[in-house]
Amino acid sequence: MTAHAARTGIWFIGARGSVATTATAGCAAIAAGLHPPTGMVTETPPFTDTGLPPLTSLVFGGHDTLDCPLPKRAEALAAGGVLPHGLPSAVGAELAAADAEIRSGGPLPGDTRTDEELITAFAADIADFTLRNELARTVVVNVASTEPAPGQDDPRLPASSLYAAAALRAGCPYANFTPSTGLRSPRLQDAVDSCGLPHAGRDGKTGQTLLRSVLAPMFVQRALPVRAWSGTNLLGGGDGAALADPAAAAAKNAGKERVLADTLGAAPEGEVHIDDVPAMGDWKTAWDHIAFDGFLGSRMILQTIWQGCDSALAAPLVLDLARLLARSHETGLTGPRPELGFYFKDPDGGASALSEQYEALLAFAGRLRAAR
């Protein structure tokens, strides 16, 4: 196999969004030696010699309903402090090359195509990308905005499921980094069972839920009953606008609540509130208020504040997942990969405690190394 043919594709659903733009620009910056791979677990020593595709071998494309070119999108993120100043111009050629590989998504308002026609069109775009670039394989990663959960009687598949079905039809491993339905639609069950492709999780674990997955086991292990756990998220940007829809926010919060219920044995009192604050741009503040009992019933409180940029937290994880799924596909692994539950709020059969998930991921690295 030639070096060119050994390249690996990453096809983003939501390719012009903040996460995809940050991942594309970040990969180019790391490959060029401009920045270290901070936040990339696959660039740590346990993953040496596991056969993961090099960052220099990754080729980017995707679907999006937006038409803002990636270089302009990157400039906006740099102006907002998400990307380092000067980075968009330093990796301008790579951003332009990725932008040339982005195809129009859908369905858009007024689109009369059936679900089958849309799946066929999306799959053809992915297959064409893989063929033209002589890629060994392409991994499809959904990083689009959260969509509301579909109703039981909805006659159409949600957009995330259309793209997921297209990924399977194009023969591509798939990861759903959003809370949207994706492969979880009952109407796709037969296709998922018979696809023979590796796929992973739902809803990436980046900020507030990452912290919850670390703290909740602490209360269980120290026999400290949690009476209530409430939270608030303030965020702007595209995610803030999307999550202003109560149905989309409910889909997002389901994963946050599941982590607590799975770990504590039952969901404690309290809710998570999500507020759209456009002035915050792509930055987010997440606050948690935890009420728990101490020895002899003493009432105690723990409060946490997480401030950061979700796209900068998510981008290295997305690159990790794409590389791990590509290597899984190369070694012949199929079906849901519970070892990748480390990255998700809703893993396929993964443990809730982050430490347990990390140990499973390290064991998976050993399995990939042995397959070389």
Coordinates of C-alpha atoms in Angstrom, one line a residue:
M1 CA 0.0 0.0 0.0
T2 CA 1.4 3.4 -0.9
A3 CA 1.8 6.2 1.6
H4 CA -1.0 8.1 -0.3
A5 CA -3.4 5.2 -0.2
A6 CA -2.7 4.7 3.6
R7 CA -4.3 8.1 4.4
T8 CA -7.4 8.1 6.5
G9 CA -10.5 10.3 6.0
I10 CA -12.5 12.0 8.7
W11 CA -15.9 13.0 7.5
F12 CA -17.6 15.5 9.9
I13 CA -21.4 15.9 10.1
G14 CA -21.4 19.6 11.0
A15 CA -18.1 20.2 9.2
R16 CA -18.2 24.0 9.5
G17 CA -19.2 24.1 13.2
S18 CA -17.0 25.1 16.0
V19 CA -15.9 21.5 17.0
A20 CA -15.1 20.4 13.5
T21 CA -13.3 23.7 12.6
T22 CA -11.2 23.5 15.8
A23 CA -10.4 19.8 15.2
T24 CA -9.4 20.4 11.6
A25 CA -7.2 23.5 12.4
G26 CA -5.8 21.8 15.5
C27 CA -4.8 18.6 13.6
A28 CA -3.0 20.7 11.0
A29 CA -1.2 22.8 13.7
I30 CA 0.0 19.7 15.6
A31 CA 1.1 17.9 12.4
A32 CA 3.1 20.9 11.5
G33 CA 4.7 21.1 14.9
L34 CA 3.1 24.4 15.8
H35 CA 1.4 23.2 18.9
P36 CA 1.6 20.2 21.2
P37 CA -1.2 17.6 21.2
T38 CA -2.7 18.8 24.5
G39 CA -5.9 16.9 25.4
M40 CA -5.3 14.0 22.9
V41 CA -5.2 10.8 24.9
T42 CA -4.0 8.9 21.8
E43 CA -0.8 10.9 21.8
T44 CA 0.2 9.7 25.3
P45 CA 2.7 6.9 25.9
P46 CA 0.2 4.1 26.4
F47 CA -0.9 4.5 22.7
T48 CA 2.6 4.3 21.3
D49 CA 3.0 1.5 18.6
T50 CA -0.8 0.8 18.5
G51 CA -0.9 1.4 14.8
L52 CA -3.2 4.5 14.9
P53 CA -3.2 6.6 11.7
P54 CA -0.7 9.4 12.1
L55 CA -2.1 12.9 12.3
T56 CA -0.2 13.8 9.2
S57 CA -2.2 11.1 7.3
L58 CA -5.7 12.5 8.1
V59 CA -7.9 14.1 5.4
F60 CA -10.9 16.1 6.3
G61 CA -14.3 16.6 4.7
G62 CA -17.9 16.5 5.7
H63 CA -21.5 17.7 5.4
D64 CA -23.0 21.0 6.6
T65 CA -26.0 23.1 5.9
L66 CA -23.9 26.3 6.4
D67 CA -21.9 28.0 3.7
C68 CA -19.4 30.0 5.7
P69 CA -15.9 28.8 4.4
L70 CA -13.7 27.1 7.0
P71 CA -10.9 29.7 6.8
K72 CA -13.5 32.4 7.7
R73 CA -15.0 30.2 10.4
A74 CA -11.5 29.7 11.9
E75 CA -10.8 33.4 11.8
A76 CA -14.0 34.0 13.8
L77 CA -13.0 31.4 16.4
A78 CA -9.5 33.0 16.7
A79 CA -11.2 36.4 17.2
G80 CA -13.2 34.9 20.0
G81 CA -10.1 33.4 21.7
V82 CA -11.0 29.8 20.9
L83 CA -8.1 29.3 18.4
P84 CA -4.7 30.9 18.9
H85 CA -4.1 34.2 17.2
G86 CA -2.5 33.7 13.8
L87 CA -3.3 30.0 13.6
P88 CA -6.0 30.3 10.9
S89 CA -3.4 31.9 8.5
A90 CA -0.7 29.5 9.5
V91 CA -2.9 26.5 8.5
G92 CA -4.9 28.3 5.8
A93 CA -4.0 25.9 3.1
E94 CA -5.2 22.9 5.1
L95 CA -8.4 24.7 6.0
A96 CA -9.1 25.5 2.4
A97 CA -8.4 21.9 1.3
A98 CA -10.9 20.6 3.9
D99 CA -13.4 23.3 2.9
A100 CA -13.3 22.1 -0.7
E101 CA -14.4 18.6 0.5
I102 CA -17.5 19.9 2.4
R103 CA -20.8 19.0 0.7
S104 CA -24.3 20.4 1.3
G105 CA -26.2 18.6 4.0
G106 CA -29.9 18.5 4.7
P107 CA -32.7 18.1 4.7
L108 CA -33.1 21.9 4.2
P109 CA -36.5 23.6 4.3
G110 CA -38.4 22.8 1.1
D111 CA -36.3 19.6 0.4
T112 CA -38.7 17.1 -1.2
R113 CA -36.3 14.2 -1.2
T114 CA -37.4 11.1 0.8
D115 CA -35.3 9.6 3.6
E116 CA -34.0 6.9 1.2
E117 CA -33.0 9.5 -1.4
L118 CA -31.2 11.6 1.2
I119 CA -29.3 8.6 2.6
T120 CA -28.3 7.6 -0.9
A121 CA -27.1 11.1 -1.7
F122 CA -25.1 11.4 1.6
A123 CA -23.6 8.0 1.2
A124 CA -22.5 8.9 -2.4
D125 CA -20.8 12.0 -1.1
I126 CA -18.8 10.0 1.5
A127 CA -17.9 7.3 -1.0
D128 CA -16.7 9.8 -3.5
F129 CA -14.6 11.5 -0.9
T130 CA -12.9 8.2 0.0
L131 CA -12.4 7.2 -3.6
R132 CA -11.1 10.5 -5.0
N133 CA -8.6 10.9 -2.2
E134 CA -7.5 7.3 -2.4
L135 CA -8.2 6.8 1.3
A136 CA -7.7 3.5 3.1
R137 CA -10.9 4.2 5.0
T138 CA -13.1 7.1 6.2
V139 CA -14.5 7.5 9.7
V140 CA -17.8 9.5 10.0
V141 CA -18.1 11.6 13.2
N142 CA -21.3 13.5 14.1
V143 CA -20.5 16.9 15.7
A144 CA -23.6 18.8 14.5
S145 CA -25.8 20.8 16.8
T146 CA -28.1 18.8 19.2
E147 CA -31.5 18.0 17.7
P148 CA -34.7 17.3 19.7
A149 CA -35.4 13.6 20.3
P150 CA -37.9 12.3 17.7
G151 CA -41.4 11.4 18.6
Q152 CA -42.6 7.8 18.4
D153 CA -45.0 8.6 15.6
D154 CA -42.6 10.8 13.5
P155 CA -42.8 9.5 9.9
R156 CA -39.3 10.6 9.0
L157 CA -35.9 9.8 10.4
P158 CA -34.2 12.7 12.2
A159 CA -31.3 14.2 10.3
S160 CA -28.7 12.6 12.6
S161 CA -30.0 9.2 11.7
L162 CA -30.0 9.9 8.0
Y163 CA -26.3 10.7 8.2
A164 CA -25.6 7.7 10.4
A165 CA -27.4 5.4 7.9
A166 CA -25.4 7.0 5.1
A167 CA -22.1 6.2 7.0
L168 CA -23.1 2.5 7.2
R169 CA -24.1 2.4 3.6
A170 CA -20.7 3.9 2.6
G171 CA -18.9 1.2 4.7
C172 CA -17.6 3.7 7.3
P173 CA -17.0 3.4 11.0
Y174 CA -19.2 5.9 12.9
A175 CA -19.1 7.9 16.1
N176 CA -21.9 10.1 17.4
F177 CA -20.4 12.9 19.6
T178 CA -23.8 14.5 20.0
P179 CA -26.9 13.6 22.1
S180 CA -28.9 13.3 18.9
T181 CA -30.4 9.9 17.8
G182 CA -27.9 8.8 15.2
L183 CA -27.7 5.0 15.1
R184 CA -30.1 4.7 18.0
S185 CA -33.3 4.9 15.8
P186 CA -35.2 1.6 16.0
R187 CA -35.6 1.9 12.2
L188 CA -31.9 1.4 11.8
Q189 CA -31.5 -1.6 14.1
D190 CA -31.3 -4.1 11.3
A191 CA -28.7 -2.1 9.4
V192 CA -26.6 -1.6 12.6
D193 CA -26.7 -5.3 13.4
S194 CA -25.6 -6.4 10.0
C195 CA -23.2 -3.6 9.1
G196 CA -20.0 -5.3 10.3
L197 CA -18.5 -1.9 11.2
P198 CA -17.2 -0.5 14.5
H199 CA -19.1 2.3 16.0
A200 CA -19.1 4.2 19.2
G201 CA -21.3 5.9 21.8
R202 CA -23.4 9.0 22.0
D203 CA -22.8 12.4 23.4
G204 CA -19.2 13.3 24.1
K205 CA -18.2 13.9 27.7
T206 CA -16.2 17.2 27.8
G207 CA -16.9 19.5 30.7
Q208 CA -19.6 19.4 33.3
T209 CA -20.4 15.7 32.8
L210 CA -16.7 14.8 32.8
L211 CA -16.5 16.3 36.3
R212 CA -19.7 14.6 37.4
S213 CA -18.3 11.2 36.2
V214 CA -15.3 11.8 38.5
L215 CA -17.1 13.2 41.5
A216 CA -20.1 10.8 41.7
P217 CA -18.0 7.7 42.3
M218 CA -16.2 9.5 45.1
F219 CA -19.4 9.9 47.0
V220 CA -20.3 6.3 46.5
Q221 CA -16.8 5.0 47.5
R222 CA -16.7 7.2 50.6
A223 CA -20.3 6.2 51.6
L224 CA -21.5 9.8 51.5
P225 CA -25.2 10.0 50.5
V226 CA -26.0 12.6 47.9
R227 CA -29.3 14.4 48.6
A228 CA -29.4 16.8 45.7
W229 CA -27.3 17.7 42.6
S230 CA -28.3 20.7 40.6
G231 CA -26.5 22.5 37.8
T232 CA -26.6 25.5 35.5
N233 CA -24.9 26.0 32.1
L234 CA -24.4 29.4 30.6
L235 CA -23.2 29.3 27.0
G236 CA -23.4 31.1 23.7
G237 CA -22.5 30.3 20.1
G238 CA -24.2 27.7 17.9
D239 CA -24.7 25.3 20.8
G240 CA -26.3 28.0 23.0
A241 CA -28.8 28.8 20.2
A242 CA -29.5 25.2 19.5
L243 CA -30.1 24.3 23.2
A244 CA -32.4 27.3 23.6
D245 CA -35.0 24.9 22.1
P246 CA -36.4 23.1 25.2
A247 CA -36.6 19.8 23.3
A248 CA -33.0 19.9 22.3
A249 CA -32.0 20.9 25.9
A250 CA -34.0 17.9 27.2
A251 CA -32.0 15.6 24.9
K252 CA -28.7 17.1 26.1
N253 CA -29.6 16.9 29.8
A254 CA -30.7 13.2 29.6
G255 CA -27.0 12.2 29.3
K256 CA -25.9 14.4 32.2
E257 CA -28.6 12.9 34.4
R258 CA -27.8 9.3 33.3
V259 CA -24.3 9.6 34.6
L260 CA -25.5 10.4 38.1
A261 CA -28.3 7.8 38.1
D262 CA -26.0 5.0 36.9
T263 CA -23.3 5.8 39.4
L264 CA -25.4 6.8 42.5
G265 CA -28.0 4.1 41.9
A266 CA -30.8 6.6 41.5
A267 CA -31.1 10.2 40.2
P268 CA -30.8 12.7 43.1
E269 CA -33.1 15.7 43.4
G270 CA -32.2 18.6 41.2
E271 CA -32.1 19.6 37.5
V272 CA -29.6 21.0 35.0
H273 CA -30.6 24.3 33.5
I274 CA -29.2 25.5 30.2
D275 CA -29.3 29.2 29.3
D276 CA -28.3 30.8 26.0
V277 CA -26.1 33.8 26.5
P278 CA -25.1 35.0 23.0
A279 CA -22.5 37.5 24.4
M280 CA -20.5 34.5 25.7
G281 CA -19.7 33.3 22.2
D282 CA -18.2 29.8 22.2
W283 CA -17.4 29.9 25.9
K284 CA -19.3 28.2 28.7
T285 CA -19.6 28.4 32.4
A286 CA -21.1 25.3 34.2
W287 CA -21.9 25.4 37.9
D288 CA -22.9 22.5 40.1
H289 CA -24.4 22.5 43.6
I290 CA -24.1 19.2 45.4
A291 CA -25.8 18.6 48.8
F292 CA -24.7 15.5 50.6
D293 CA -24.7 14.0 54.1
G294 CA -21.6 13.5 56.3
F295 CA -21.0 11.6 59.5
L296 CA -23.9 11.7 62.0
G297 CA -26.1 13.4 59.4
S298 CA -24.1 16.6 59.1
R299 CA -25.2 18.5 56.1
M300 CA -22.5 19.4 53.6
I301 CA -22.3 21.2 50.3
L302 CA -19.8 21.0 47.4
Q303 CA -19.9 23.6 44.6
T304 CA -17.9 23.5 41.4
I305 CA -17.4 25.9 38.6
W306 CA -16.1 24.9 35.2
Q307 CA -15.3 27.6 32.7
G308 CA -14.0 26.8 29.3
C309 CA -14.6 26.4 25.6
D310 CA -16.5 23.2 24.6
S311 CA -15.1 23.1 21.1
A312 CA -11.5 23.2 22.4
L313 CA -12.4 20.4 24.9
A314 CA -14.1 18.3 22.3
A315 CA -11.7 18.6 19.4
P316 CA -8.9 16.4 20.7
L317 CA -11.4 13.8 21.8
V318 CA -12.9 13.8 18.3
L319 CA -9.5 13.2 16.8
D320 CA -8.9 10.4 19.3
L321 CA -12.1 8.7 18.4
A322 CA -11.6 8.9 14.7
R323 CA -8.1 7.4 15.0
L324 CA -9.3 4.6 17.3
L325 CA -12.2 3.7 15.1
A326 CA -10.0 3.7 12.0
R327 CA -7.6 1.3 13.7
S328 CA -10.5 -0.8 15.0
H329 CA -11.8 -1.1 11.4
E330 CA -8.3 -2.0 10.1
T331 CA -8.0 -4.8 12.6
G332 CA -11.5 -6.2 11.8
L333 CA -13.3 -5.2 14.9
T334 CA -17.1 -4.7 14.5
G335 CA -20.1 -3.5 16.3
P336 CA -20.3 -1.1 19.3
R337 CA -16.9 -0.5 20.9
P338 CA -17.6 -0.3 24.7
E339 CA -13.9 0.4 25.2
L340 CA -14.5 3.9 23.9
G341 CA -17.1 4.6 26.6
F342 CA -14.4 6.8 28.2
Y343 CA -15.3 9.5 25.7
F344 CA -19.1 9.4 26.1
K345 CA -22.0 10.2 28.4
D346 CA -24.0 7.4 26.9
P347 CA -21.4 4.6 26.1
D348 CA -22.4 1.2 24.7
G349 CA -22.1 -1.0 27.7
G350 CA -19.3 1.1 29.4
A351 CA -18.9 1.7 33.1
S352 CA -19.9 5.1 34.4
A353 CA -16.8 5.7 36.5
L354 CA -14.2 7.5 34.5
S355 CA -11.3 5.6 36.1
E356 CA -12.9 2.3 35.1
Q357 CA -13.5 3.6 31.6
Y358 CA -9.9 4.7 31.3
E359 CA -8.6 1.3 32.3
A360 CA -10.8 -0.3 29.6
L361 CA -9.4 2.1 27.1
L362 CA -5.8 1.2 28.1
A363 CA -6.6 -2.5 27.7
F364 CA -8.0 -1.7 24.3
A365 CA -4.7 0.1 23.4
G366 CA -2.9 -3.2 24.3
R367 CA -5.3 -5.1 22.1
L368 CA -4.6 -2.8 19.1
R369 CA -0.8 -3.0 19.8
A370 CA -1.0 -6.8 19.8
A371 CA -2.8 -6.8 16.4
R372 CA 0.1 -5.1 14.6

